[in-house]
Coordinates of N, CA and C in Angstrom, one line a residue:
X236 N 42.1 55.2 27.0 CA 42.0 53.3 27.0 C 40.5 53.6 27.3
X237 N 39.8 53.2 26.3 CA 38.6 52.0 27.2 C 38.5 51.4 28.8
X238 N 37.9 51.9 29.1 CA 38.2 51.2 30.6 C 37.9 49.7 30.6
X239 N 37.2 49.4 29.3 CA 36.4 47.5 29.2 C 37.8 46.5 28.9
X240 N 39.1 47.6 27.9 CA 39.8 47.0 27.8 C 40.9 47.1 29.3
X241 N 41.3 45.6 29.5 CA 42.3 45.5 30.2 C 43.3 45.7 30.0
X242 N 44.2 46.1 30.6 CA 46.5 46.8 30.3 C 46.7 45.0 29.8
X243 N 48.0 44.4 29.3 CA 48.0 44.0 29.4 C 49.0 43.7 30.4
X244 N 49.0 42.0 31.0 CA 50.2 41.8 32.1 C 50.9 41.4 31.9
X245 N 52.4 42.1 31.9 CA 53.4 41.1 31.2 C 54.4 40.9 32.9
X246 N 54.3 39.3 32.8 CA 54.8 39.1 34.1 C 56.2 38.2 33.6
X247 N 57.8 39.0 34.3 CA 58.8 38.6 34.0 C 59.5 37.8 34.7
X248 N 60.2 36.4 34.1 CA 60.7 35.4 35.4 C 62.6 36.1 35.3
X249 N 62.1 36.8 36.1 CA 63.3 37.5 36.7 C 64.6 36.8 36.5
X250 N 65.0 35.7 36.9 CA 65.9 34.8 36.9 C 65.7 34.4 35.6
X251 N 65.4 33.6 35.3 CA 65.4 33.4 33.3 C 65.9 34.5 32.8
X252 N 65.4 35.4 32.7 CA 65.8 36.6 31.9 C 67.0 36.3 31.8
X253 N 67.6 37.3 33.2 CA 69.4 37.3 33.3 C 70.2 36.6 33.0
X254 N 69.3 35.5 33.7 CA 70.4 33.7 33.3 C 71.0 33.9 31.7
X255 N 69.2 34.5 31.0 CA 69.6 34.4 30.1 C 71.0 35.1 28.9
X256 N 72.1 36.1 28.9 CA 72.8 36.6 28.8 C 74.0 36.6 30.1
X257 N 75.2 36.0 29.6 CA 76.5 35.4 30.7 C 77.3 36.9 30.9
X258 N 76.6 37.8 31.1 CA 77.4 38.8 31.5 C 77.7 39.2 33.5
X259 N 78.0 37.9 34.1 CA 78.4 38.3 35.1 C 76.9 38.6 36.1
X260 N 76.4 38.6 35.6 CA 75.2 38.2 36.5 C 75.2 37.3 37.9
X261 N 75.9 36.1 38.1 CA 76.2 35.3 38.7 C 76.3 36.0 40.4
X262 N 77.9 36.6 40.2 CA 78.4 37.9 41.0 C 77.3 38.2 41.6
X263 N 77.0 39.3 41.6 CA 75.3 40.8 42.1 C 73.6 40.1 41.4
X264 N 73.0 38.9 42.3 CA 72.4 38.8 41.1 C 70.7 40.3 41.6
X265 N 71.0 40.2 43.2 CA 70.4 41.5 43.5 C 70.5 42.7 42.0
X266 N 71.5 42.8 42.1 CA 72.3 43.6 41.6 C 71.8 43.4 39.4
X267 N 71.9 42.2 39.3 CA 71.5 42.4 38.0 C 69.8 42.2 37.6
X268 N 69.2 42.4 39.2 CA 67.6 42.0 38.8 C 67.3 43.2 38.8
X269 N 68.3 44.4 39.5 CA 67.1 46.3 39.7 C 68.1 46.9 37.8
X270 N 68.7 45.9 37.6 CA 69.2 46.9 36.5 C 68.5 46.1 35.4
X271 N 67.9 45.1 35.2 CA 66.4 43.8 34.3 C 65.3 45.1 35.4
X272 N 64.4 45.7 35.9 CA 63.3 46.6 36.6 C 64.2 47.4 36.0
X273 N 64.8 48.5 35.7 CA 65.5 49.2 35.7 C 65.2 49.7 33.2
X274 N 65.3 48.6 33.0 CA 66.1 49.0 31.9 C 64.2 48.2 31.5
X275 N 63.7 47.9 32.3 CA 61.6 47.5 32.0 C 61.7 48.7 32.0
X276 N 61.8 49.9 33.2 CA 61.0 50.6 33.2 C 61.1 51.9 32.7
X277 N 62.5 52.3 32.0 CA 62.9 53.3 31.1 C 62.1 52.9 29.8
X278 N 61.9 51.5 29.0 CA 62.1 50.7 27.9 C 60.3 50.1 27.7
X279 N 60.1 49.6 28.5 CA 58.6 49.1 28.5 C 59.0 47.2 27.6
X280 N 58.0 47.8 27.4 CA 58.6 46.3 26.6 C 58.0 46.8 24.6
X281 N 58.8 46.4 24.3 CA 59.2 46.5 23.0 C 58.1 45.8 22.6
X282 N 58.0 46.0 20.7 CA 57.2 45.6 20.1 C 55.5 45.3 20.5
X283 N 55.5 46.0 21.6 CA 54.0 45.6 22.1 C 53.3 46.9 22.4
X284 N 53.2 47.9 21.7 CA 52.2 48.6 21.6 C 51.0 48.9 22.6
X285 N 50.7 49.9 23.1 CA 49.1 49.5 24.0 C 49.7 49.8 25.6
X286 N 49.1 49.9 26.5 CA 49.5 50.1 27.7 C 49.5 48.4 28.0
X287 N 50.5 47.7 29.8 CA 51.1 47.4 29.5 C 51.2 47.3 31.6
X288 N 50.9 46.2 32.2 CA 51.4 46.2 33.4 C 52.5 45.6 33.3
X289 N 53.7 45.6 34.3 CA 54.8 44.5 33.9 C 55.4 45.0 35.2
X290 N 55.3 42.5 35.3 CA 55.1 43.2 37.6 C 56.9 42.0 37.0
X291 N 58.1 41.7 37.9 CA 59.5 41.5 37.4 C 59.3 40.9 38.8
X292 N 59.0 39.2 38.9 CA 59.1 38.4 39.8 C 60.1 37.5 40.0
X293 N 60.6 38.2 41.5 CA 62.1 37.9 42.2 C 62.2 37.1 43.2
X294 N 63.6 36.3 42.6 CA 63.4 34.9 43.3 C 64.6 35.5 44.3
X295 N 65.1 34.2 46.2 CA 66.4 33.8 46.2 C 67.5 34.9 46.4
X296 N 68.6 35.1 45.6 CA 69.2 36.6 46.7 C 68.8 38.0 45.8
X297 N 67.9 37.9 45.3 CA 67.6 38.7 44.3 C 65.8 39.1 44.9
X298 N 66.0 38.8 46.3 CA 64.2 39.1 46.9 C 64.8 40.9 47.3
X299 N 63.7 41.1 47.3 CA 64.0 42.5 48.5 C 64.1 43.8 47.6
X300 N 64.5 43.9 46.4 CA 64.5 44.3 45.3 C 62.8 45.3 44.4
X301 N 63.0 46.9 45.0 CA 62.2 47.7 44.9 C 61.9 47.7 43.8
X302 N 59.3 47.8 43.7 CA 59.1 48.6 43.0 C 59.3 49.8 42.1
X303 N 59.7 50.4 41.2 CA 59.7 51.5 40.4 C 58.4 51.8 39.7
X304 N 58.6 53.1 39.7 CA 57.2 53.0 37.9 C 57.3 52.5 37.4
X305 N 56.3 52.5 36.7 CA 56.4 51.3 35.8 C 56.6 49.9 36.2
X306 N 57.7 49.2 37.5 CA 57.1 48.1 37.1 C 57.1 48.0 38.8
X307 N 56.2 47.2 39.0 CA 56.0 46.2 39.9 C 56.7 44.6 40.2
X308 N 57.5 44.8 41.6 CA 58.4 43.9 41.5 C 57.5 43.3 42.5
X309 N 57.6 41.8 41.7 CA 56.8 40.7 43.2 C 58.0 40.2 43.6
X310 N 58.9 39.8 45.2 CA 59.4 38.7 45.3 C 58.8 38.2 46.1
X311 N 59.2 36.7 45.4 CA 58.8 35.3 45.7 C 58.8 34.6 47.3
X312 N 58.0 34.3 48.0 CA 58.7 34.0 48.9 C 59.3 32.4 48.7
X313 N 59.1 31.6 48.1 CA 60.2 30.4 47.4 C 59.9 30.1 45.9
X314 N 59.4 29.4 45.5 CA 59.9 29.5 43.6 C 59.1 30.3 43.8
X315 N 60.5 31.5 42.8 CA 59.5 32.2 41.1 C 58.5 31.5 40.4
X316 N 58.7 30.7 39.8 CA 57.7 29.8 39.0 C 56.8 29.8 39.8
X317 N 56.2 29.1 41.0 CA 55.3 29.4 41.8 C 54.5 30.5 42.0
X318 N 55.1 31.5 41.9 CA 54.7 33.3 42.5 C 54.4 32.9 41.1
X319 N 55.1 33.1 40.0 CA 54.6 33.0 38.2 C 53.2 32.8 38.0
X320 N 52.6 31.7 38.4 CA 51.9 30.3 38.3 C 50.5 30.8 39.0
X321 N 50.8 31.4 40.0 CA 49.1 32.2 41.1 C 49.0 33.1 40.3
X322 N 50.4 34.6 40.1 CA 49.7 36.1 39.7 C 49.0 35.7 38.5
X323 N 49.8 34.0 37.3 CA 48.0 34.3 35.9 C 46.9 33.9 36.6
X324 N 47.4 32.4 37.6 CA 45.7 32.4 38.0 C 45.0 33.4 38.6
X325 N 45.4 34.5 39.4 CA 44.6 35.6 39.9 C 44.2 36.6 38.7
X326 N 44.9 36.7 37.5 CA 44.6 37.5 36.7 C 43.3 36.8 36.3
X327 N 42.8 36.1 36.5 CA 41.8 35.7 35.3 C 41.3 35.9 34.6
X328 N 40.2 36.6 33.3 CA 40.4 37.1 32.2 C 41.2 37.6 31.2
X329 N 42.2 37.9 32.2 CA 43.1 39.3 31.8 C 43.8 38.3 30.8
X330 N 44.3 39.5 29.8 CA 45.5 38.8 29.3 C 46.9 38.9 29.7
X331 N 47.4 38.0 29.6 CA 48.9 37.7 30.5 C 49.5 36.8 29.6
X332 N 50.8 37.7 29.8 CA 51.9 37.4 28.6 C 53.5 36.7 30.1
X333 N 53.5 35.9 29.4 CA 54.9 35.7 30.2 C 55.8 35.4 29.7
X334 N 57.2 36.4 30.3 CA 58.2 36.4 30.3 C 59.5 35.5 30.6
X335 N 59.3 34.4 29.9 CA 60.5 33.0 30.2 C 61.0 32.5 28.9
X336 N 62.1 31.2 29.1 CA 62.3 30.3 28.2 C 62.5 29.3 29.2
X337 N 62.1 28.8 30.3 CA 61.9 28.2 31.2 C 60.5 27.1 30.4
X338 N 61.0 26.1 30.5 CA 59.9 24.8 29.4 C 58.1 24.9 30.4
X339 N 59.6 24.0 31.5 CA 58.4 23.6 32.0 C 57.1 24.9 33.0
X340 N 57.5 25.5 33.4 CA 56.9 26.6 33.5 C 56.4 27.3 32.8
X341 N 55.9 27.6 31.0 CA 55.6 27.7 30.3 C 54.5 26.5 30.0
X342 N 54.9 26.0 30.8 CA 53.7 24.5 30.4 C 52.7 25.4 31.5
X343 N 53.2 25.0 32.4 CA 52.1 25.6 33.5 C 50.9 27.1 33.4
X344 N 51.9 27.7 32.7 CA 51.2 28.9 32.2 C 50.5 29.4 31.1
X345 N 50.5 28.3 29.9 CA 49.6 28.5 28.9 C 48.9 27.8 29.5
X346 N 48.5 25.9 29.9 CA 47.7 25.8 29.9 C 46.4 27.0 31.2
X347 N 47.2 27.8 31.5 CA 46.1 29.0 32.2 C 45.5 29.7 31.3
X348 N 46.1 30.2 30.0 CA 45.7 30.5 29.2 C 46.4 32.2 28.8
X349 N 47.8 31.6 29.8 CA 49.0 32.6 29.7 C 49.6 32.6 28.3
X350 N 49.8 33.5 27.1 CA 51.2 33.4 26.4 C 51.8 33.4 26.8
X351 N 53.3 33.3 26.0 CA 54.8 33.1 26.4 C 55.9 33.9 24.7
X352 N 56.9 34.3 26.3 CA 57.7 34.6 24.6 C 58.9 34.5 25.5
X353 N 59.9 34.9 24.5 CA 61.7 33.8 25.2 C 62.4 35.2 26.3
X354 N 63.4 35.2 26.6 CA 63.5 35.8 27.2 C 64.4 37.5 25.6
X355 N 64.5 37.4 25.0 CA 64.6 38.7 23.9 C 63.4 39.6 23.9
X356 N 62.8 39.3 24.1 CA 61.7 40.6 24.7 C 61.6 41.4 25.1
X357 N 63.0 41.5 25.6 CA 63.2 42.7 26.9 C 64.2 42.2 27.5
X358 N 65.3 41.9 25.9 CA 66.6 42.3 26.6 C 67.2 42.9 25.0
X359 N 68.3 44.0 25.1 CA 68.5 44.6 23.7 C 68.6 44.3 22.4

């Protein structure tokens, strides 16, 4: 890879993505976040060739989910949305893709230059 080209930073809204599939996730929020993390670690981001860095943002009952090779997990101390906005802002000129269906979060991150896609981008 050309060192002058930064890997795409993919920030995944765990609560929003997990909540988009009615599979009983509400009975075990942490377990649902871990299953999403493991799926991202094994499959990456389908339809996105090239290097990516995946960050899964968790909040509430899902806090404490550990990072694994291929997926860095960020436990938001407060609002997951606020942590994702901070991560976009911290990325500077690096390309960022945020995975969420949350309209307000989409507005906030696109105002900072990120692109967005919906939960289907990471669901089988």
